[in-house]
Coordinates of C-alpha atoms and ligand atoms in Angstrom, one line a residue:
X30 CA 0.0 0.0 0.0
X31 CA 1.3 3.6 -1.1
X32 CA 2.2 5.8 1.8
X33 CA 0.3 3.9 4.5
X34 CA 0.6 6.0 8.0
X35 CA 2.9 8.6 7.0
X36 CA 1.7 12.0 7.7
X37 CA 0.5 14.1 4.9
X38 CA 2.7 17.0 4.0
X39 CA -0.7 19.0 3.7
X40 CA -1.3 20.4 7.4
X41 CA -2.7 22.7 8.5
X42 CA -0.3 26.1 7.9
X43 CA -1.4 25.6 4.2
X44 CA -4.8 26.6 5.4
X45 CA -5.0 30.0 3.1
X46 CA -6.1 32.2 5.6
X47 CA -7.4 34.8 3.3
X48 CA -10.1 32.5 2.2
X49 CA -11.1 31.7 6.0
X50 CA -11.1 35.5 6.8
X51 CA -13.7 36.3 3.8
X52 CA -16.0 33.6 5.9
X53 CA -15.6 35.8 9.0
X54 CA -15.8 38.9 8.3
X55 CA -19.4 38.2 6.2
X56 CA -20.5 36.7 9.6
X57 CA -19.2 39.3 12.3
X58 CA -21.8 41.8 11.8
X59 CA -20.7 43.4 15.2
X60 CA -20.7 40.2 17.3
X61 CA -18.9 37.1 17.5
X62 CA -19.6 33.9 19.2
X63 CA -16.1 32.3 19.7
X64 CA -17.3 28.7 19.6
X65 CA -19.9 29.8 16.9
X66 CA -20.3 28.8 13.4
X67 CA -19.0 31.1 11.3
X68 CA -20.0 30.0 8.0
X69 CA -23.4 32.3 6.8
X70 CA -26.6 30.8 5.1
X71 CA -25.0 33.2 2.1
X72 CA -21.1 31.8 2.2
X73 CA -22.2 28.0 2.4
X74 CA -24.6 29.1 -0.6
X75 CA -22.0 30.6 -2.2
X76 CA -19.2 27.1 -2.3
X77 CA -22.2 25.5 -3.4
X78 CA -22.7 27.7 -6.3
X79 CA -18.7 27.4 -6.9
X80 CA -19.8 23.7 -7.3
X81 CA -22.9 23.8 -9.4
X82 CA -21.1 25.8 -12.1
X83 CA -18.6 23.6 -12.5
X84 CA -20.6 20.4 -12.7
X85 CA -23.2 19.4 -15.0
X86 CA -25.6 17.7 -12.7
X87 CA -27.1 17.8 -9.4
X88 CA -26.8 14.8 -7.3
X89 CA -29.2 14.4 -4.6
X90 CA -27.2 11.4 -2.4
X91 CA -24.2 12.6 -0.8
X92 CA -21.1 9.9 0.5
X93 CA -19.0 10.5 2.9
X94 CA -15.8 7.9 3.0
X95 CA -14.4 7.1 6.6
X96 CA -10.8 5.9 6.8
X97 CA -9.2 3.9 4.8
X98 CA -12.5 4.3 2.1
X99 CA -11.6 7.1 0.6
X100 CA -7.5 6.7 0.2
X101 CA -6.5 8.0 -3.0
X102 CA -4.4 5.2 -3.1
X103 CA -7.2 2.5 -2.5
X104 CA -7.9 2.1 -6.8
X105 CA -10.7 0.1 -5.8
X106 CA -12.5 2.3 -3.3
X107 CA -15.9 3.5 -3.6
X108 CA -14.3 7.1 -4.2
X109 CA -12.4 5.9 -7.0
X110 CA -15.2 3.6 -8.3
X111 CA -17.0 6.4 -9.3
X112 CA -17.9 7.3 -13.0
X113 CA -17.2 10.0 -15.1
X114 CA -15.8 11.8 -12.1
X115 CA -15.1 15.3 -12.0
X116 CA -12.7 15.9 -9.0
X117 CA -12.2 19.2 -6.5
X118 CA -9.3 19.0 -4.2
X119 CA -10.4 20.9 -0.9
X120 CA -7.8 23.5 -1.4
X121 CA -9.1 24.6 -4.8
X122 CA -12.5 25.4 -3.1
X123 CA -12.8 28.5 -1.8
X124 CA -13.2 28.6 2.4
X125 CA -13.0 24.5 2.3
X126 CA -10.8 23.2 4.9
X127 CA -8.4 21.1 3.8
X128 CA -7.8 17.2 4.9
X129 CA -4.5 16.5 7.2
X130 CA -5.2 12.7 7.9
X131 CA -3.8 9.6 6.2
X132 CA -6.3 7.8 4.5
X133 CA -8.3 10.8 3.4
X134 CA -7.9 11.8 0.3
X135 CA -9.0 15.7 0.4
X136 CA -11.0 16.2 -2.5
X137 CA -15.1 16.2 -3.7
X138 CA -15.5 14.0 -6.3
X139 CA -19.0 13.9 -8.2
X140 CA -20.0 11.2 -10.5
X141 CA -22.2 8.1 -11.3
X142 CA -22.5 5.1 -9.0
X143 CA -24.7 2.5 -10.4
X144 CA -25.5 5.5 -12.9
X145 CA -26.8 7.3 -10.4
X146 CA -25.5 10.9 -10.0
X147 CA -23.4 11.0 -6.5
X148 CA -21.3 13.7 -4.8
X149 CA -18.6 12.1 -2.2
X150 CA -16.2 13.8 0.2
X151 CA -13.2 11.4 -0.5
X152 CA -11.9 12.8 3.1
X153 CA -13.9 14.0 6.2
X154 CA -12.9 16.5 8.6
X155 CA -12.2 15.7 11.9
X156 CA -12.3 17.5 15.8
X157 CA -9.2 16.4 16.6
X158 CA -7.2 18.0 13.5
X159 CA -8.0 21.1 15.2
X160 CA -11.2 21.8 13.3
X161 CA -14.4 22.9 15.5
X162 CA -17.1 20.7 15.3
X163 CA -19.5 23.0 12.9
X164 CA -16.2 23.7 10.5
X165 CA -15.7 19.5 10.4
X166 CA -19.8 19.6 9.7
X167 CA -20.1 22.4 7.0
X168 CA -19.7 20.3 3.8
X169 CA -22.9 18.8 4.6
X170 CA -25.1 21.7 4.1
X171 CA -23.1 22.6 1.4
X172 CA -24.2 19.0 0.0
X173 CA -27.5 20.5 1.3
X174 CA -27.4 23.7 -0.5
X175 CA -26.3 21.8 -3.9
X176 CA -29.4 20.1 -3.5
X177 CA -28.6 16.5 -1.7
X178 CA -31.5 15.0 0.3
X179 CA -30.0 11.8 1.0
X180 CA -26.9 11.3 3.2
X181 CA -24.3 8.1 3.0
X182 CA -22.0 8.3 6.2
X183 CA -19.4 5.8 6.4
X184 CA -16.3 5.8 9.1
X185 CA -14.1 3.3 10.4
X186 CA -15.2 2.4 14.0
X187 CA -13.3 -0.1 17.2
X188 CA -15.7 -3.1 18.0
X189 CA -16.9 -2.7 21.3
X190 CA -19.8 -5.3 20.9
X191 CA -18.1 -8.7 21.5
X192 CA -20.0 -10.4 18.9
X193 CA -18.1 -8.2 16.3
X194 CA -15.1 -9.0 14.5
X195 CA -12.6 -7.1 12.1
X196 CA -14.1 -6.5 9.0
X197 CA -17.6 -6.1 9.5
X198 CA -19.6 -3.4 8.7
X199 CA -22.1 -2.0 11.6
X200 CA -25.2 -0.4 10.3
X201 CA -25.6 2.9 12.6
X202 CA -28.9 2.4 14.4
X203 CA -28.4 4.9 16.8
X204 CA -25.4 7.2 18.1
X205 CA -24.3 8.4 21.5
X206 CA -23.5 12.3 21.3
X207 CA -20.3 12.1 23.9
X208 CA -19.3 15.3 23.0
X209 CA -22.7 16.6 23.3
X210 CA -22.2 15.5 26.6
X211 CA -19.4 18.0 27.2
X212 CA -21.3 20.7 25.9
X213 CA -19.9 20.3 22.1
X214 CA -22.1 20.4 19.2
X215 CA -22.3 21.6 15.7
X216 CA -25.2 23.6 16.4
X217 CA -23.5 25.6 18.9
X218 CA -24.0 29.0 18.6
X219 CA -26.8 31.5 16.7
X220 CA -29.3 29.4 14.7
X221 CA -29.6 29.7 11.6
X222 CA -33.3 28.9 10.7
X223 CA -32.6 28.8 6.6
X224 CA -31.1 25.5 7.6
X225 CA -33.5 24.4 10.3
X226 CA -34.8 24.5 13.8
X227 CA -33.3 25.8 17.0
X228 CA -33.8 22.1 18.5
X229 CA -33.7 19.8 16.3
X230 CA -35.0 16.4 17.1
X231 CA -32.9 13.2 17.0
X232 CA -34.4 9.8 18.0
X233 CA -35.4 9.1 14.6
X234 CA -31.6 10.2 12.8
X235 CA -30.9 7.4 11.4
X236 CA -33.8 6.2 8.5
X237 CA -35.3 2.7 10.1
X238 CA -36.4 2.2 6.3
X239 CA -33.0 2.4 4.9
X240 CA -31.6 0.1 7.6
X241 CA -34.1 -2.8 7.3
X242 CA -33.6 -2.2 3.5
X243 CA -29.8 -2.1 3.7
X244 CA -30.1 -5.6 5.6
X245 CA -31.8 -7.5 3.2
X246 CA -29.2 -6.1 0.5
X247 CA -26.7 -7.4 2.8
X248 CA -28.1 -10.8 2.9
X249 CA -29.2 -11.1 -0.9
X250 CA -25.2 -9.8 -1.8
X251 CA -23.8 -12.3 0.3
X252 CA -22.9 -9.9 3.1
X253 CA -24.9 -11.1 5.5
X254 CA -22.8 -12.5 8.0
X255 CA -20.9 -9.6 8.2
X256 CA -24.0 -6.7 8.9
X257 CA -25.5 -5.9 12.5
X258 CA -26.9 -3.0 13.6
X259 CA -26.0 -1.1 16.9
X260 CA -25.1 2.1 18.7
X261 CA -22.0 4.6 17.3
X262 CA -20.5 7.0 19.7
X263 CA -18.0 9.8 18.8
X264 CA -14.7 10.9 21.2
X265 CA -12.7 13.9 19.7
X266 CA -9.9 11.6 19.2
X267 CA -6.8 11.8 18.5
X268 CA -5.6 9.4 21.2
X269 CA -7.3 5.6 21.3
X270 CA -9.5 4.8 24.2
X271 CA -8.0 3.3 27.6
X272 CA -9.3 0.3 28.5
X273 CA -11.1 1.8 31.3
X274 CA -13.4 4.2 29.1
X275 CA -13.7 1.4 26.5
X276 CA -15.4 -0.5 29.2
X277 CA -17.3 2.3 30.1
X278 CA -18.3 3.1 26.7
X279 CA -19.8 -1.0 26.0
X280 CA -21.8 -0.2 29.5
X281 CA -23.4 2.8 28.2
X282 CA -24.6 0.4 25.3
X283 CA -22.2 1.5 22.6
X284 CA -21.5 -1.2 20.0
X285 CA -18.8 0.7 18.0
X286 CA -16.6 4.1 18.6
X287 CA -14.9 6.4 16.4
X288 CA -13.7 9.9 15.5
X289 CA -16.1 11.0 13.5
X290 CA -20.0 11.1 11.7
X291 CA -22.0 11.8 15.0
X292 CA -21.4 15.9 14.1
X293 CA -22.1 15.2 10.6
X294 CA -25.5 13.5 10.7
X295 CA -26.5 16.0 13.6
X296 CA -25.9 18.6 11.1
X297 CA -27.4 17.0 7.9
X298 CA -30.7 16.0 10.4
X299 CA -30.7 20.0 11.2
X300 CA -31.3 20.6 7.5
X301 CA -33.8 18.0 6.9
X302 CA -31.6 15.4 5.1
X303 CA -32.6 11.6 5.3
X304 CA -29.4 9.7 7.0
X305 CA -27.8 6.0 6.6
X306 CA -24.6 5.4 8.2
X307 CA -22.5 2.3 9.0
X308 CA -19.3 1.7 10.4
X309 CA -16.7 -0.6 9.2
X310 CA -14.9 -2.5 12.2
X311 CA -11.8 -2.1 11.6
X312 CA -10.6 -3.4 15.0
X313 CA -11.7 -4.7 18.3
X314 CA -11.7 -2.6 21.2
X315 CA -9.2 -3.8 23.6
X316 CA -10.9 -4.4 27.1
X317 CA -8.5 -6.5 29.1
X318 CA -5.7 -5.1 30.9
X319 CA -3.2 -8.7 29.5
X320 CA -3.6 -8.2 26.0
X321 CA -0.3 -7.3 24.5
X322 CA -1.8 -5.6 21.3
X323 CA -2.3 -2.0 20.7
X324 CA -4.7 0.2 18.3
X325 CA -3.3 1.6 15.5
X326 CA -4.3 3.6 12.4
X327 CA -2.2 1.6 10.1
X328 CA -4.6 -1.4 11.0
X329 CA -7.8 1.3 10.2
X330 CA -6.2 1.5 6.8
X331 CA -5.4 -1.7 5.9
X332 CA -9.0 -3.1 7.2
X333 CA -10.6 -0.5 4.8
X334 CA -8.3 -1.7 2.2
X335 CA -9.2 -5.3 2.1
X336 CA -12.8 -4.8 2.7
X337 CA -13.1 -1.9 -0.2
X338 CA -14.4 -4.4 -2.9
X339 CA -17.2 -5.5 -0.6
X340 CA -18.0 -2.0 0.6
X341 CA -18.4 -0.2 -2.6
X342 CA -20.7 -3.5 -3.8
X343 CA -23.1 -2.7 -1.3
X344 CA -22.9 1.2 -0.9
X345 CA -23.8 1.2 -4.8
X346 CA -26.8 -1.2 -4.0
X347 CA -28.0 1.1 -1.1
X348 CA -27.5 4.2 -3.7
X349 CA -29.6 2.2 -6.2
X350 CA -32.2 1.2 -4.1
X351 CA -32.4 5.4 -2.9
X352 CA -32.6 6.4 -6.3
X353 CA -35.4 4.1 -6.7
X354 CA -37.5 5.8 -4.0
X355 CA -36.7 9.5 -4.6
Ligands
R1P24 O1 -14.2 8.2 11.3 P1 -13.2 8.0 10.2 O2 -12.9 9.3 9.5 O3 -13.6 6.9 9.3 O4 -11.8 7.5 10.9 C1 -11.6 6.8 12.1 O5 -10.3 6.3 12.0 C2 -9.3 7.2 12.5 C3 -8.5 6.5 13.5 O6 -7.8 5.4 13.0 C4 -10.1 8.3 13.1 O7 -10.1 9.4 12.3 C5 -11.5 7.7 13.3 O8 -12.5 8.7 13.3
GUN25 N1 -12.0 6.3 18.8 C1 -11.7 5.3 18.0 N2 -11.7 5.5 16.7 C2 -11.4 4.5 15.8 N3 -11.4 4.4 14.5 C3 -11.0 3.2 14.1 N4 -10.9 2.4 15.2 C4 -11.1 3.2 16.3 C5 -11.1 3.0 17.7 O1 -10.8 1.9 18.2 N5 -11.4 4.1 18.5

């Protein structure tokens, strides 16, 4: 594998600063909210806009890859899988943040899966690169604002439930905001009602329809051994979990945890968007004090790596089945 767990050159001091400033000072209008979103209805409009004139069709199911999924180096991924793809790195997009982590590839790429029109984030943004939690969310309403309804997250998640193993994929039934907990969310700050309510609700998130139908595409593709459904939670990362909180987080009834996607579908839920998201276990969560092994990112990778035929099989099945029902 090309360049596995070596640091990408792009970090953050190649953030063009000039860009982010334009976003702030639309926003400021004599008050700032330091732990506020400052993205406007108008600026998020306005990427979107950057978008739409470059590409000749409007998708309305967004992807984003999680670890390992989206690796420009993965030939096979469901990034690279798609058609007729017309690519944006992040830094060519003006006020996008730009991706630091191996594994994520930094760029939109629009396209056809299973000739349907798509638009994927090969390359999330995540809390612990230093990003706040609405900046790590604000490609979603720009999916939003292009005119995406449907949202596809995918992330690479530790097993937690004990019936897991490495390699299979864990339908998000249900997440755990931990963050929230601490008084971090995406929402944070002014509303802005454009998008949608002041409090949005969340115990329906995650689209029961698209996870009973996901299922039976599982088990009709031959994946069925490999799918469950169960609970996500989000820490801000970047450390691994202790085995201490691991055990805490399996008896708070979390099945999987990760980095990531919890922000995102709070977001895309704020704007009305219908959600599917699934994990891909790409290790165990280590829970007993003996074992000798530690988590790693290289493992993330390579797990995404040798699963990437299966998971781009079934992600364009789910997108064929949503294009059916839109
Ligand atoms: O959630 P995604 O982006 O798939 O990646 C997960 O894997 C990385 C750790 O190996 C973290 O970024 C975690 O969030
Ligand atoms: N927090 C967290 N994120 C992950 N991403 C992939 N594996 C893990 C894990 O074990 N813990």
């Amino acid at each position: 594998m090309n360049g596995t767990c070596e640091l990408k050159t792009k970090v953050l001091n190649r953030t063009n600063e000039s860009k982010v400033n334009n976003v702030e000072q639309e926003t400021q209008n004599g008050q700032y909210y330091a732990n506020s979103n400052v993205y406007s209805y108008e600026s998020v409009v306005k990427i979107a806009q950057f978008l739409l004139d470059r590409v000749p069709f409007t998708p309305k199911i967004g992807i984003i890859c999680g670890s390992g999924m989206g690796a420009y180096w993965n030939k096979g991924s469901l990034a690279e899988a798609l058609q007729n793809p017309i690519k944006f790195p992040y830094e060519d997009i003006p006020n996008f943040p730009i991706s630091t982590v191996e594994g994520h590839a930094g760029q939109l790429v629009f396209g056809y899966l299973s000739d349907v029109p798509v638009m994927c984030m090969q390359g999330r943004f995540h809390y612990y690169e230093g990003y706040p939690l609405w900046k790590c969310a604000m490609p979603v309403r720009v999916m939003k604002m292009i005119g995406v309804t449907h949202l596809i997250a995918t992330n690479a998640a530790g097993g937690l439930n004990k019936t897991y193993k490495v390699g299979d994929i864990m339908i998000v039934k249900d997440h755990i905001n931990m963050m929230g907990f601490a008084g971090n969310n995406p929402l944070q700050g002014p509303n802005e009602e454009r998008f949608g309510p002041r409090f949005p609700p969340m115990n329906s998130a995650y689209n029961k329809q698209l996870i009973r139908k996901a299922k039976e595409i599982a088990t009709a593709e031959g994946l069925g051994d490999l799918v469950h459904d169960g609970v996500y939670t989000c820490l801000g990362g970047p450390s691994f979990e202790t085995v201490a909180e691991l055990k805490m987080l399996g008896m708070l009834g979390c099945d999987a945890v990760g980095m990531s996607t919890v922000h995102e579908v709070i977001t895309a839920r704020h704007c009305n968007m219908t959600v599917f998201a699934f994990s891909l276990i790409t290790n165990m969560c280590i829970t007993d004090y003996d074992c000798k092994e530690e988590a790693n990112h290289c493992e993330v990778l390579d797990v995404g790596k040798l699963r990437e035929g299966d998971l781009k099989h079934f992600v364009s099945k789910v997108v064929e089945y949503m294009a059916q029902t839109m």
